[in-house]
Backbone as numpy.savetxt, mean C-alpha at the origin, in Angstrom:
# Nx Ny Nz CAx CAy CAz Cx Cy Cz
-17.36 3.51 -13.66 -16.59 4.14 -12.59 -15.27 3.39 -12.42
-14.23 4.12 -12.09 -12.92 3.57 -11.84 -12.95 2.69 -10.57
-12.46 1.46 -10.68 -12.50 0.52 -9.56 -11.72 1.06 -8.36
-10.53 1.61 -8.59 -9.72 2.15 -7.49 -10.48 3.25 -6.76
-11.08 4.15 -7.50 -11.82 5.26 -6.90 -13.01 4.73 -6.11
-13.70 3.74 -6.65 -14.83 3.13 -5.96 -14.38 2.52 -4.63
-13.26 1.82 -4.64 -12.72 1.23 -3.42 -12.29 2.30 -2.42
-11.63 3.35 -2.91 -11.19 4.44 -2.02 -12.38 5.15 -1.38
-13.50 5.21 -2.08 -14.69 5.85 -1.54 -15.47 4.94 -0.60
-15.39 3.63 -0.79 -16.20 2.68 -0.05 -15.53 2.12 1.20
-14.28 1.71 1.11 -13.63 1.03 2.23 -13.56 1.84 3.52
-13.24 3.14 3.47 -13.20 3.89 4.74 -14.53 3.87 5.49
-15.63 3.89 4.77 -16.95 3.82 5.40 -17.19 2.50 6.11
-16.48 1.47 5.69 -16.58 0.15 6.33 -15.54 -0.01 7.44
-14.66 0.99 7.60 -13.63 0.94 8.64 -12.28 0.42 8.18
-12.05 0.43 6.84 -10.80 -0.10 6.30 -10.10 0.95 5.44
-8.81 0.73 5.25 -7.99 1.58 4.38 -7.61 0.76 3.15
-7.77 1.36 1.99 -7.30 0.72 0.76 -5.79 0.89 0.69
-5.07 -0.21 0.67 -3.61 -0.17 0.54 -3.25 -0.21 -0.94
-3.88 -1.11 -1.68 -3.60 -1.23 -3.11 -4.68 -2.07 -3.75
-4.82 -1.93 -5.05 -5.68 -2.84 -5.80 -5.01 -3.10 -7.14
-5.21 -4.29 -7.64 -4.61 -4.70 -8.91 -5.67 -5.33 -9.78
-5.60 -5.05 -11.06 -6.44 -5.75 -12.02 -5.58 -6.86 -12.59
-6.03 -8.09 -12.48 -5.23 -9.23 -12.93 -5.52 -9.52 -14.40
-4.58 -10.17 -15.09 -4.73 -10.43 -16.53 -6.03 -11.14 -16.93
-6.55 -12.01 -16.09 -7.75 -12.75 -16.44 -9.05 -12.02 -16.12
-8.97 -10.73 -15.81 -10.17 -9.96 -15.50 -10.53 -9.97 -14.03
-9.59 -10.34 -13.18 -9.84 -10.36 -11.74 -9.46 -9.05 -11.09
-9.92 -8.89 -9.87 -9.60 -7.71 -9.07 -9.02 -8.20 -7.75
-7.84 -7.71 -7.40 -7.16 -8.07 -6.16 -7.12 -6.82 -5.28
-7.68 -6.91 -4.07 -7.79 -5.78 -3.15 -6.95 -6.07 -1.90
-6.08 -5.12 -1.56 -5.30 -5.22 -0.33 -5.78 -4.10 0.59
-6.21 -4.49 1.79 -6.77 -3.51 2.72 -6.15 -3.69 4.09
-6.32 -2.67 4.92 -5.76 -2.71 6.27 -6.71 -1.98 7.21
-6.52 -2.19 8.49 -7.23 -1.45 9.52 -6.37 -1.47 10.78
-6.66 -0.58 11.68 -5.94 -0.54 12.95 -6.07 -1.88 13.63
-4.97 -2.48 14.03 -5.00 -3.77 14.70 -4.90 -4.96 13.76
-4.92 -4.70 12.44 -4.76 -5.77 11.47 -6.08 -6.30 10.93
-5.97 -7.06 9.86 -7.13 -7.59 9.15 -7.30 -9.08 9.47
-8.53 -9.47 9.73 -8.84 -10.88 10.00 -9.51 -11.51 8.78
-9.66 -12.82 8.81 -10.36 -13.52 7.73 -11.80 -13.01 7.65
-12.42 -12.76 8.81 -13.79 -12.25 8.83 -13.88 -10.88 8.15
-12.86 -10.04 8.33 -12.83 -8.74 7.66 -12.81 -8.93 6.14
-12.02 -9.87 5.69 -11.92 -10.13 4.25 -13.25 -10.63 3.69
-13.94 -11.47 4.45 -15.24 -11.98 4.02 -16.25 -10.83 3.96
-16.26 -9.99 4.98 -17.18 -8.84 5.01 -16.98 -7.94 3.81
-15.73 -7.58 3.54 -15.44 -6.68 2.42 -15.72 -7.37 1.08
-15.37 -8.63 0.97 -15.63 -9.36 -0.27 -17.13 -9.39 -0.59
-17.94 -9.71 0.41 -19.39 -9.74 0.21 -19.93 -8.36 -0.17
-19.45 -7.33 0.52 -19.90 -5.97 0.23 -19.50 -5.55 -1.19
-18.25 -5.81 -1.55 -17.76 -5.40 -2.87 -18.45 -6.18 -3.99
-18.77 -7.45 -3.75 -19.48 -8.24 -4.76 -20.83 -7.59 -5.08
-21.56 -7.21 -4.04 -22.86 -6.54 -4.26 -22.68 -5.17 -4.91
-21.68 -4.42 -4.45 -21.44 -3.08 -5.00 -21.04 -3.15 -6.47
-20.16 -4.09 -6.82 -19.74 -4.23 -8.22 -20.94 -4.61 -9.11
-21.86 -5.39 -8.55 -23.05 -5.76 -9.31 -23.90 -4.50 -9.58
-24.11 -3.69 -8.56 -24.90 -2.46 -8.70 -24.23 -1.49 -9.66
-22.90 -1.37 -9.57 -22.14 -0.43 -10.41 -21.84 -1.01 -11.79
-22.28 -2.26 -12.02 -22.08 -2.92 -13.31 -20.59 -3.04 -13.69
-19.79 -3.43 -12.69 -18.35 -3.64 -12.92 -18.15 -5.13 -13.19
-17.63 -5.41 -14.35 -17.44 -6.80 -14.78 -16.07 -7.29 -14.32
-16.04 -8.45 -13.68 -14.79 -9.05 -13.23 -14.99 -10.56 -13.17
-13.89 -11.29 -13.25 -13.99 -12.75 -13.21 -13.75 -13.31 -11.82
-12.98 -12.59 -11.01 -12.60 -13.09 -9.69 -12.26 -11.92 -8.78
-12.67 -12.00 -7.53 -12.36 -10.97 -6.55 -11.56 -11.59 -5.42
-10.39 -11.02 -5.15 -9.54 -11.47 -4.04 -9.38 -10.31 -3.07
-9.63 -10.55 -1.80 -9.51 -9.53 -0.77 -8.57 -10.05 0.31
-7.54 -9.27 0.66 -6.60 -9.73 1.68 -5.93 -8.56 2.38
-5.20 -8.90 3.42 -4.38 -7.91 4.11 -3.13 -7.67 3.27
-2.42 -6.57 3.51 -1.21 -6.31 2.74 -0.02 -7.17 3.16
-0.13 -7.87 4.27 0.96 -8.72 4.74 1.98 -7.95 5.56
2.95 -8.69 6.10 3.99 -8.07 6.92 4.89 -7.15 6.11
5.06 -7.46 4.83 5.90 -6.64 3.97 5.02 -5.67 3.16
4.14 -5.01 3.88 3.15 -4.10 3.31 3.79 -3.09 2.36
3.18 -2.88 1.20 3.69 -1.84 0.30 3.41 -0.45 0.87
4.31 0.46 0.62 4.14 1.85 1.02 3.86 2.64 -0.24
2.69 3.21 -0.34 2.25 3.86 -1.58 2.09 5.36 -1.44
1.52 5.79 -0.32 1.17 7.20 -0.12 2.11 7.83 0.89
2.20 9.16 0.84 3.02 9.89 1.81 2.60 9.51 3.23
1.31 9.37 3.46 0.81 9.02 4.80 1.36 7.68 5.28
1.64 6.74 4.36 2.22 5.45 4.74 3.62 5.64 5.31
4.41 6.49 4.67 5.79 6.72 5.13 5.80 7.42 6.49
4.81 8.28 6.72 4.69 8.97 8.01 4.21 7.99 9.08
3.18 7.22 8.76 2.59 6.28 9.72 3.58 5.23 10.21
4.46 4.78 9.31 5.38 3.71 9.67 6.79 4.22 9.98
6.90 5.49 10.35 8.20 6.06 10.74 8.80 5.21 11.86
10.10 4.98 11.76 10.81 4.16 12.74 10.93 2.71 12.33
10.19 2.29 11.32 10.25 0.91 10.88 11.21 0.74 9.72
11.68 -0.48 9.55 12.61 -0.82 8.49 11.86 -0.99 7.17
12.43 -0.48 6.09 11.78 -0.58 4.77 12.83 -0.82 3.70
12.39 -1.46 2.61 13.20 -1.64 1.41 12.54 -0.81 0.33
13.35 -0.08 -0.42 12.76 0.67 -1.52 13.70 0.76 -2.70
13.07 1.02 -3.85 13.79 1.17 -5.11 13.37 2.51 -5.70
14.36 3.25 -6.19 14.06 4.55 -6.79 14.05 4.45 -8.32
13.40 5.41 -8.94 13.39 5.46 -10.40 14.74 5.92 -10.92
15.28 6.96 -10.28 16.58 7.52 -10.65 17.54 7.31 -9.48
18.83 7.14 -9.74 19.79 6.92 -8.66 19.85 8.10 -7.67
20.06 7.75 -6.42 20.30 8.73 -5.35 21.63 8.34 -4.74
22.59 9.25 -4.74 23.93 8.96 -4.25 24.51 7.72 -4.94
24.20 7.56 -6.23 24.77 6.48 -7.02 24.10 5.12 -6.87
22.98 5.05 -6.16 22.31 3.76 -6.03 20.79 3.92 -6.16
20.15 2.77 -6.46 18.70 2.78 -6.65 17.97 1.89 -5.64
18.69 1.03 -4.95 18.06 0.14 -3.96 18.55 0.50 -2.57
17.60 0.62 -1.64 17.92 1.03 -0.28 17.17 0.16 0.72
17.81 -0.11 1.85 17.16 -0.71 3.01 17.55 0.15 4.18
16.54 0.68 4.87 16.83 1.55 6.00 15.60 1.84 6.81
15.79 2.64 7.86 14.71 3.01 8.76 14.04 4.30 8.31
12.71 4.25 8.21 11.95 5.44 7.83 12.06 6.47 8.94
12.53 7.66 8.59 12.77 8.69 9.60 11.86 9.89 9.46
10.92 9.85 8.52 9.97 10.94 8.38 9.93 11.52 6.98
8.94 12.36 6.76 8.75 13.01 5.46 8.53 14.49 5.70
9.22 15.30 4.90 9.04 16.75 4.99 9.11 17.33 3.58
8.10 18.09 3.21 8.03 18.72 1.89 8.21 17.72 0.75
7.61 16.54 0.89 7.67 15.54 -0.18 8.99 14.80 -0.28
9.83 14.91 0.74 11.13 14.23 0.74 11.20 13.28 1.94
11.47 12.02 1.65 11.60 11.00 2.68 13.01 11.02 3.24
13.12 10.97 4.57 14.41 10.78 5.22 14.51 9.31 5.60
15.56 8.67 5.12 15.77 7.25 5.35 17.14 7.07 5.99
17.17 6.41 7.16 18.44 6.16 7.83 19.01 4.85 7.31
20.14 4.95 6.61 20.79 3.79 6.00 22.20 3.68 6.56
22.45 2.62 7.31 23.78 2.35 7.88 24.37 3.57 8.57
23.57 4.20 9.43 24.05 5.31 10.23 24.07 6.67 9.55
23.70 6.75 8.30 23.64 8.05 7.62 22.23 8.29 7.09
21.87 9.56 6.95 20.54 9.91 6.45 20.59 10.12 4.94
19.63 9.54 4.25 19.51 9.70 2.81 18.18 10.37 2.54
18.20 11.43 1.74 16.98 12.16 1.37 16.52 11.67 0.00
15.28 11.21 -0.07 14.74 10.67 -1.31 13.38 11.31 -1.58
13.25 11.94 -2.72 11.97 12.53 -3.07 10.94 11.43 -3.28
9.75 11.63 -2.72 8.70 10.62 -2.84 8.36 10.34 -4.30
8.44 11.35 -5.15 8.14 11.16 -6.57 9.18 10.28 -7.26
10.34 10.09 -6.64 11.40 9.27 -7.20 11.30 7.81 -6.74
10.39 7.52 -5.82 10.28 6.15 -5.31 9.43 5.32 -6.27
10.04 4.25 -6.78 9.36 3.35 -7.70 8.56 2.30 -6.93
9.20 1.74 -5.89 8.57 0.67 -5.11 9.11 0.73 -3.69
8.23 0.58 -2.72 8.67 0.58 -1.31 7.80 -0.40 -0.53
8.44 -1.14 0.37 7.75 -2.10 1.22 8.38 -2.09 2.61
7.56 -2.37 3.61 8.11 -2.59 4.94 8.94 -3.86 4.91
9.98 -3.87 5.68 10.84 -5.06 5.81 10.57 -5.66 7.20
9.93 -6.82 7.26 9.60 -7.41 8.57 10.84 -7.66 9.42
10.71 -7.38 10.70 11.80 -7.64 11.65 11.30 -8.66 12.68
12.13 -9.66 12.93 11.74 -10.69 13.89 12.71 -10.75 15.02
């Protein structure tokens, strides 16, 4: 079974959202999860213990399992992420240039029909979600 699919099917039942997972070069699995109100160390321990048993049952071979929160600069992967964090500052990179540039920092202003509205220096920039290569929240202090 695909590890990502297994995580997407399992974590919501435990009360968590899968933000991302990575397979590391040495055969490890890195899981980034979130929940309303944030993730605690105890949450990471709970999920780590559960996933260790589940991977054993599913016969998934790995050398190391890392479970953590996505951090303050959380990656934005799904359309729902861009909607959920509307109003927050984000940095993103596009695959193809938009208005002559590929790197943007601006406020998430919403998504409609697969197009993100991003407020950049007082102007709105429309970016198709399929054109976004990488996006992260930009922490504000």
